[in-house]
Short mmCIF file of C-alpha atoms and ligand atoms in Angstrom, two decimals:
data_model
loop_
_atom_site.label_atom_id
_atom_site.label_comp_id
_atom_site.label_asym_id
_atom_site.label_seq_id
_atom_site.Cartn_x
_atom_site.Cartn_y
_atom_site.Cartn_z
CA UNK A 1 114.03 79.61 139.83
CA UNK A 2 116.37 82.37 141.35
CA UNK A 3 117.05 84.65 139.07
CA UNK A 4 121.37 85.12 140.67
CA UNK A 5 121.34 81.19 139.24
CA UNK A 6 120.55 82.37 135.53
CA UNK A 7 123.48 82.13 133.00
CA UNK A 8 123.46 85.72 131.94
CA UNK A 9 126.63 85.01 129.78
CA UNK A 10 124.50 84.07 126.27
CA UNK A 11 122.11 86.70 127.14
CA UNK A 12 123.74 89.67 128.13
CA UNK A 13 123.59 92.89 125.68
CA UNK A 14 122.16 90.91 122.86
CA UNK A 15 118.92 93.04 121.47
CA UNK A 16 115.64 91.42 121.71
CA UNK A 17 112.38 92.06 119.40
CA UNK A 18 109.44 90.57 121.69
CA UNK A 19 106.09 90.65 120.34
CA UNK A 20 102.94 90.69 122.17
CA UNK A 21 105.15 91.82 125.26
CA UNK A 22 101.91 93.63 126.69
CA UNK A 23 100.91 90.85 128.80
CA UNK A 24 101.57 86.63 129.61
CA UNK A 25 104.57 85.25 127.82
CA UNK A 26 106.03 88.37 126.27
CA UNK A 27 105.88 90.37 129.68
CA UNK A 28 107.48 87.57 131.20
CA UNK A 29 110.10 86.70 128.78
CA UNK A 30 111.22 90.85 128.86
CA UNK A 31 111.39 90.52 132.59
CA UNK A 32 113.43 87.76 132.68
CA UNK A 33 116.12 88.57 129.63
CA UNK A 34 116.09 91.98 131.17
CA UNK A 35 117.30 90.34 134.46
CA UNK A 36 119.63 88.92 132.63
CA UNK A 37 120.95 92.26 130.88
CA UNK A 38 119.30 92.07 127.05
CA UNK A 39 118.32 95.14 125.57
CA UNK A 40 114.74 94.87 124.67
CA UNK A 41 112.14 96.35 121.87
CA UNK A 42 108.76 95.72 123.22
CA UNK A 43 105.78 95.51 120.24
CA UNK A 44 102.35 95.17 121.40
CA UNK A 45 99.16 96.70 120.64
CA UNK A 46 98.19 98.07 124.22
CA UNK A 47 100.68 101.08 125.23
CA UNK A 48 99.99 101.58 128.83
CA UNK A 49 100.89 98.03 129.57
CA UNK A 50 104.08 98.57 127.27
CA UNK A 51 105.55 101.98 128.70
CA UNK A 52 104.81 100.48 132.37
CA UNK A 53 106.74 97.69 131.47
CA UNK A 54 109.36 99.66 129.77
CA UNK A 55 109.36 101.77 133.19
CA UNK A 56 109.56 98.95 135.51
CA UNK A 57 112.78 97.40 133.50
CA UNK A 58 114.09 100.65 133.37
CA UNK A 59 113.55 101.35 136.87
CA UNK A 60 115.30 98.09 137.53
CA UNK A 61 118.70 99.41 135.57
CA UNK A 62 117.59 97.11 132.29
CA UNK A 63 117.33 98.87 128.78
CA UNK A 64 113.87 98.71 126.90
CA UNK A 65 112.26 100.87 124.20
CA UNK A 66 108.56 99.99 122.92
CA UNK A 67 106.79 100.81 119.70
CA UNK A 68 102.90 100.27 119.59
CA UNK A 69 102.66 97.05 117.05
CA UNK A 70 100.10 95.00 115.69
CA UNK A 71 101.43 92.09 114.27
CA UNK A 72 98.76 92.00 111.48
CA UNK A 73 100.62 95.27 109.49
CA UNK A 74 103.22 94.18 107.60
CA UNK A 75 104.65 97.78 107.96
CA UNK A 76 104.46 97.87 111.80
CA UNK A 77 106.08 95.14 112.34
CA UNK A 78 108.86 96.48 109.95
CA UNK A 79 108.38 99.68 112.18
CA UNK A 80 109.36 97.84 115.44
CA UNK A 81 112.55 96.02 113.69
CA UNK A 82 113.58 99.20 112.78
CA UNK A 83 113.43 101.08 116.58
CA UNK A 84 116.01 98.10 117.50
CA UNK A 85 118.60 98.84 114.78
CA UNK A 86 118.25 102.55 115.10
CA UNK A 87 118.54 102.30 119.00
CA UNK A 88 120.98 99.78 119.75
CA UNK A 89 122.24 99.12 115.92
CA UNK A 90 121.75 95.18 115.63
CA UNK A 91 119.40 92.55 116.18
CA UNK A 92 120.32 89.24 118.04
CA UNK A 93 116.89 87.76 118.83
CA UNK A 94 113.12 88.12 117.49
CA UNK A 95 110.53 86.57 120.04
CA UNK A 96 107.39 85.93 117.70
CA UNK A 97 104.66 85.77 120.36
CA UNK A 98 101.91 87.50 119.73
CA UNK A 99 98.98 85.10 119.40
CA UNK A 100 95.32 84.68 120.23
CA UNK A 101 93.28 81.59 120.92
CA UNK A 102 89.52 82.29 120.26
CA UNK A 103 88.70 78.29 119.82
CA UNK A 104 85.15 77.38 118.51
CA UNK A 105 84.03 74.05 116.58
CA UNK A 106 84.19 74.41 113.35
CA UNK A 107 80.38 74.10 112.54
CA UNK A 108 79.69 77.70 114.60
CA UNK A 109 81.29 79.05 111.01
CA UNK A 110 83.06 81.87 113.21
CA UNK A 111 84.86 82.47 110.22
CA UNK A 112 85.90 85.88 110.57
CA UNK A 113 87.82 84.47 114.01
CA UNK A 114 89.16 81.58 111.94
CA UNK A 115 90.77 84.78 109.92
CA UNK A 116 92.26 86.34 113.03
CA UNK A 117 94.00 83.60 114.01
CA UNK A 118 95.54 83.60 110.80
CA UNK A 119 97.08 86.93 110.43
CA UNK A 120 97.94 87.38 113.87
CA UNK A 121 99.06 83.86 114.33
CA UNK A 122 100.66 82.74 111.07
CA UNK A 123 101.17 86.41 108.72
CA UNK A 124 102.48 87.88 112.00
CA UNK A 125 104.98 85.49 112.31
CA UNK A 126 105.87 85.49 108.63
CA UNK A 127 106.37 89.59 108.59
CA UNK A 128 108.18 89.03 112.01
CA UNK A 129 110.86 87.05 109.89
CA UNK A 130 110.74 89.27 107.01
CA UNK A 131 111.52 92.38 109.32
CA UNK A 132 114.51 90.58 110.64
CA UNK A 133 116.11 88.20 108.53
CA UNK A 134 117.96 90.62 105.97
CA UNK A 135 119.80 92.35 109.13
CA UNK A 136 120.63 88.93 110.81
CA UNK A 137 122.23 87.76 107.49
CA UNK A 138 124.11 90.92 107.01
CA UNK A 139 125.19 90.25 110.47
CA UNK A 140 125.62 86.71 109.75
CA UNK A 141 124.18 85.70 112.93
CA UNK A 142 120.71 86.01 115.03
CA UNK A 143 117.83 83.79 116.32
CA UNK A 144 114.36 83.72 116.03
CA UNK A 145 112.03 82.28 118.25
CA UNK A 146 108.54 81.44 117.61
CA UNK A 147 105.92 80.90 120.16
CA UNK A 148 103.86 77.38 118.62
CA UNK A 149 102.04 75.36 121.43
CA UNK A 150 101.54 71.92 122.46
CA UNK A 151 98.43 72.43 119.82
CA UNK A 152 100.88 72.61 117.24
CA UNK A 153 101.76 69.01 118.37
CA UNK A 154 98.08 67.62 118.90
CA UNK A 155 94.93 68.34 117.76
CA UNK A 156 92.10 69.34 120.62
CA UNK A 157 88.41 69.33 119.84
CA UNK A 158 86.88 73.17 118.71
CA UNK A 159 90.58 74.79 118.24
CA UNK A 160 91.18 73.00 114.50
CA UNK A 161 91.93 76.43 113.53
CA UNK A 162 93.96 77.50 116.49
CA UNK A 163 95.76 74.34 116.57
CA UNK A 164 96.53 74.39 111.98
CA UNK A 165 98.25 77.82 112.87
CA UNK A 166 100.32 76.52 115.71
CA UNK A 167 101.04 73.75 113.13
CA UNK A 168 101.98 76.15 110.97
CA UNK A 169 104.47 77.69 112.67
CA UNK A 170 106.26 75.32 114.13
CA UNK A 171 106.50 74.03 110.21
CA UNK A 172 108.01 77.86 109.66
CA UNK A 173 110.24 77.42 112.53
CA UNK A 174 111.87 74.51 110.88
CA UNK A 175 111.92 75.34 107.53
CA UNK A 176 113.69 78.64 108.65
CA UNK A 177 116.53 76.81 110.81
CA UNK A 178 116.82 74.30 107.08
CA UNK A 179 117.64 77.40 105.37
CA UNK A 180 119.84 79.41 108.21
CA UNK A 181 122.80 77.99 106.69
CA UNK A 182 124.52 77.88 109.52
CA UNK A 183 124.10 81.53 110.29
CA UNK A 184 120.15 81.41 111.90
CA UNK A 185 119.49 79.58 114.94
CA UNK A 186 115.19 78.87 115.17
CA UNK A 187 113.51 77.90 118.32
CA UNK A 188 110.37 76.21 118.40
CA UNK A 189 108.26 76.72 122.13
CA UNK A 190 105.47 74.93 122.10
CA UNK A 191 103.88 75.67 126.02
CA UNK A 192 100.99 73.47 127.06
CA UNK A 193 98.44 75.64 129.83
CA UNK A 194 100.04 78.41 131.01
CA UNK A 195 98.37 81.28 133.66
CA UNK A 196 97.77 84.04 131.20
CA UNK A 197 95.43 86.23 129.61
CA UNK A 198 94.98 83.86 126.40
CA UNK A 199 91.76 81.51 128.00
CA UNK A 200 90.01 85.41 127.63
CA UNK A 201 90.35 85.54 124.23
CA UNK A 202 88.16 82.61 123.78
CA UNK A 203 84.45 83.62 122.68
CA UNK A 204 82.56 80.47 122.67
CA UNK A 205 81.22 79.42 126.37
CA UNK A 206 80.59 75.95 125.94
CA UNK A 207 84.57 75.65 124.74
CA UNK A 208 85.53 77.93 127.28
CA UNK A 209 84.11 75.39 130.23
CA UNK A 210 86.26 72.51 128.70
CA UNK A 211 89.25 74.45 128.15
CA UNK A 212 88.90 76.39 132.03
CA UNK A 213 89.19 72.87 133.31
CA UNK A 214 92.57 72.41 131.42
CA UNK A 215 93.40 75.41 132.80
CA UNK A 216 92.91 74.64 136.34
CA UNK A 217 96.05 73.59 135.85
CA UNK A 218 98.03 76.20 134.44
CA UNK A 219 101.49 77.00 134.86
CA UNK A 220 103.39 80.06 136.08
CA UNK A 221 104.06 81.96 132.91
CA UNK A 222 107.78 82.40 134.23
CA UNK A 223 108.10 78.51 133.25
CA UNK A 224 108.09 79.41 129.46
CA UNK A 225 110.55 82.56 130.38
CA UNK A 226 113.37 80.58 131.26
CA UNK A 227 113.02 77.79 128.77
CA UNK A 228 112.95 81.05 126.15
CA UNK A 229 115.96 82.55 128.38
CA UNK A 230 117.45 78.57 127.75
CA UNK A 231 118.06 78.68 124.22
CA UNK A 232 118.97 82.25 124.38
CA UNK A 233 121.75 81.99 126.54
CA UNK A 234 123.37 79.18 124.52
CA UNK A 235 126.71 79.50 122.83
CA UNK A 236 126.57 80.44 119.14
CA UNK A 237 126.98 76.46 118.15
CA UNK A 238 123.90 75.38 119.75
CA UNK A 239 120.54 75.91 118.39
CA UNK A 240 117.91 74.49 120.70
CA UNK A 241 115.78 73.67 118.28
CA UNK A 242 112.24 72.42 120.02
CA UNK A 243 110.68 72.46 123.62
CA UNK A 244 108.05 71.22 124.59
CA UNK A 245 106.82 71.70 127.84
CA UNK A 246 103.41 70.80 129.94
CA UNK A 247 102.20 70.92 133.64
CA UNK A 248 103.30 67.97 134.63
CA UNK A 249 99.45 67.16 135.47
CA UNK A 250 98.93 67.54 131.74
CA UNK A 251 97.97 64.78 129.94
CA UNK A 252 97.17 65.75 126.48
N1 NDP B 1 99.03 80.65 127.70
C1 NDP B 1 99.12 79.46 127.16
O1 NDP B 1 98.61 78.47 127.73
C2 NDP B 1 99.85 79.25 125.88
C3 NDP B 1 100.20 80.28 125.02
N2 NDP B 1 100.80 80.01 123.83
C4 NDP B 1 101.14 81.08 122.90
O2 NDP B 1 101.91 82.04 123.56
C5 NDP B 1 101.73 83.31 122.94
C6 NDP B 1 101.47 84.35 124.00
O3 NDP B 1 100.22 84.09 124.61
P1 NDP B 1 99.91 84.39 126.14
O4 NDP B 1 100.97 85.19 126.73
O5 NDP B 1 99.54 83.11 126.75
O6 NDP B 1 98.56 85.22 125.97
P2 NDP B 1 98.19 86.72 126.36
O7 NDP B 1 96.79 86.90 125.88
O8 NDP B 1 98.51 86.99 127.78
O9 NDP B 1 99.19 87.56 125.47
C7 NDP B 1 99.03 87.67 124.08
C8 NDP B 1 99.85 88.86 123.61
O10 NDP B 1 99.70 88.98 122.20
C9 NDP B 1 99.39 90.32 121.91
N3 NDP B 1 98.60 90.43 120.69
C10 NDP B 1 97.40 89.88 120.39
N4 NDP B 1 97.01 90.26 119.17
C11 NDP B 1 97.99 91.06 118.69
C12 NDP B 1 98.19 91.78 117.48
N5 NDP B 1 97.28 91.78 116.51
N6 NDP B 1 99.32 92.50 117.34
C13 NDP B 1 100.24 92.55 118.32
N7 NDP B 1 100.12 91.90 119.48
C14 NDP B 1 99.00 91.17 119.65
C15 NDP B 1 98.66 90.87 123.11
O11 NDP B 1 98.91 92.27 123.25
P3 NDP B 1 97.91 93.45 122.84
O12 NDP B 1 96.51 92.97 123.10
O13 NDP B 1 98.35 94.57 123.73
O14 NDP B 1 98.21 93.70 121.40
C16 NDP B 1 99.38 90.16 124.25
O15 NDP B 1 100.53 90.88 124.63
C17 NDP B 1 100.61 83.13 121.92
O16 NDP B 1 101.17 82.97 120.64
C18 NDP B 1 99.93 81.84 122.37
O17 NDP B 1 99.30 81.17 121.32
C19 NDP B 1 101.14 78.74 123.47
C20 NDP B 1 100.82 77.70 124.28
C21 NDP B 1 100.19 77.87 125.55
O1 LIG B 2 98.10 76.90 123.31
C1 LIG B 2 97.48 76.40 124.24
C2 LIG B 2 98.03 75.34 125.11
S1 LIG B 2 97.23 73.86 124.98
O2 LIG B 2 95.80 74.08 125.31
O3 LIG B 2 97.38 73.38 123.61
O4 LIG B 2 97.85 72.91 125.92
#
């Protein structure tokens, strides 16, 4: 997509929380609402991929701060919601995207994965909406968007536990636009294979060969930039609520 054809009207100015922007999705989803002139606060956990990103939008004439962030303190999550209302005073948008994919049957007992999917997967999300959500209803407006996955739609052999956390939040994501009361638009993404760093967080070799050949045929991570930059850029009265999307040589 050219980025000159990209309604920058619904995206312009508004502040943007992205988690995980160190790499894949997040990186990509910065670039692109930079483009389009948001003002971005970049959490992740890596801070030379941050402050070169940071650089390079800067560099571009965009506006980005970062804060170093794991999403599994409750506290630094609060940390990075704070650096956008004490730099640009309001927060329009959270991106909850930070999220790792280890995948192993259940019987290898990798229990202490099953764990880290959790908190950075589900509890990350959660404290991502409890940073936010008492600014956007003082402001009586704002929008979260939550990064679920085609395996919160279906479930895939050896990711059960991957797959009941991207359940789980696109279960959040709906429950939270129920109770926006007209104030809190919620997104649901749900991405099927996508080119990015997640098939390296898997640790189990046999699962790795099945999901590589998935992979084969992965998407530009761009694709899920501009369906994020989509239901950004909408007017006030539309919440996109859901998208799915899948190479189209995707079948399950
Ligand atoms: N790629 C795909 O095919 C799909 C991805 N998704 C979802 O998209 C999201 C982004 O994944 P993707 O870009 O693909 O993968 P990447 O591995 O490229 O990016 C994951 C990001 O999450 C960050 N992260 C991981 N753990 C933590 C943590 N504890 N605290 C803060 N940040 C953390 C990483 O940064 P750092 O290590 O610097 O902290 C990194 O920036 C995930 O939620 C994933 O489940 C959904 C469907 C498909
Ligand atoms: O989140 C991962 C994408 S897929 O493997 O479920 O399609």
């Amino acid at each position: 997509m050219d980025v000159n054809n990209l309604n920058t009207d619904g995206i312009k100015d508004k502040v943007v929380i992205i988690t995980g922007a160190s790499s894949g999705l997040g990186e990509a989803t910065a670039k692109r609402l930079a483009k389009g002139g948001a003002r971005l606060v970049l959490g992740a956990r890596r801070e030379d991929r941050l402050k070169a990103l940071c650089d390079d939008i800067k560099a571009d004439g965009g506006q980005a701060v970062y804060r170093v962030t794991d999403v599994t303190s409750r506290e630094q999550v609060e940390a990075l919601a704070k650096l956008a209302r004490d730099e640009f005073g309001r927060i329009d948008v959270l991106v909850n995207n930070a999220g790792l994919m280890p995948l192993s049957p259940l019987d290898k007992l990798k229990v202490d994965e099953w764990e880290q999917m959790v908190d950075v997967n589900i509890k990350g999300v959660l404290y991502g909406i409890a940073a936010v959500l008492p600014t956007m209803r003082e402001q009586h407006e704002g929008h979260v968007i939550n990064l679920s996955s085609v395996a919160g739609h279906v479930v895939f052999p050896a990711a059960s536990v991957y797959c009941a956390t991207k359940f789980a939040v696109k279960a959040l994501t709906e429950g939270l636009r129920q109770e926006s009361n007209g104030e809190i638009r919620a997104t649901n993404i749900s991405p099927g294979a996508i080119d990015t760093e997640l098939t390296r967080t898997i640790s189990d070799d046999e699962t790795a060969e099945g999901v590589n050949e998935l992979y084969t045929l992965a998407i530009d991570a761009d694709a899920v930039a501009r369906a994020i930059a989509f239901a950004v850029e909408q007017p006030g009265d539309v919440d996109v609520n859901e998208l799915i999307l899948r190479p189209t040589r995707q079948e399950l």
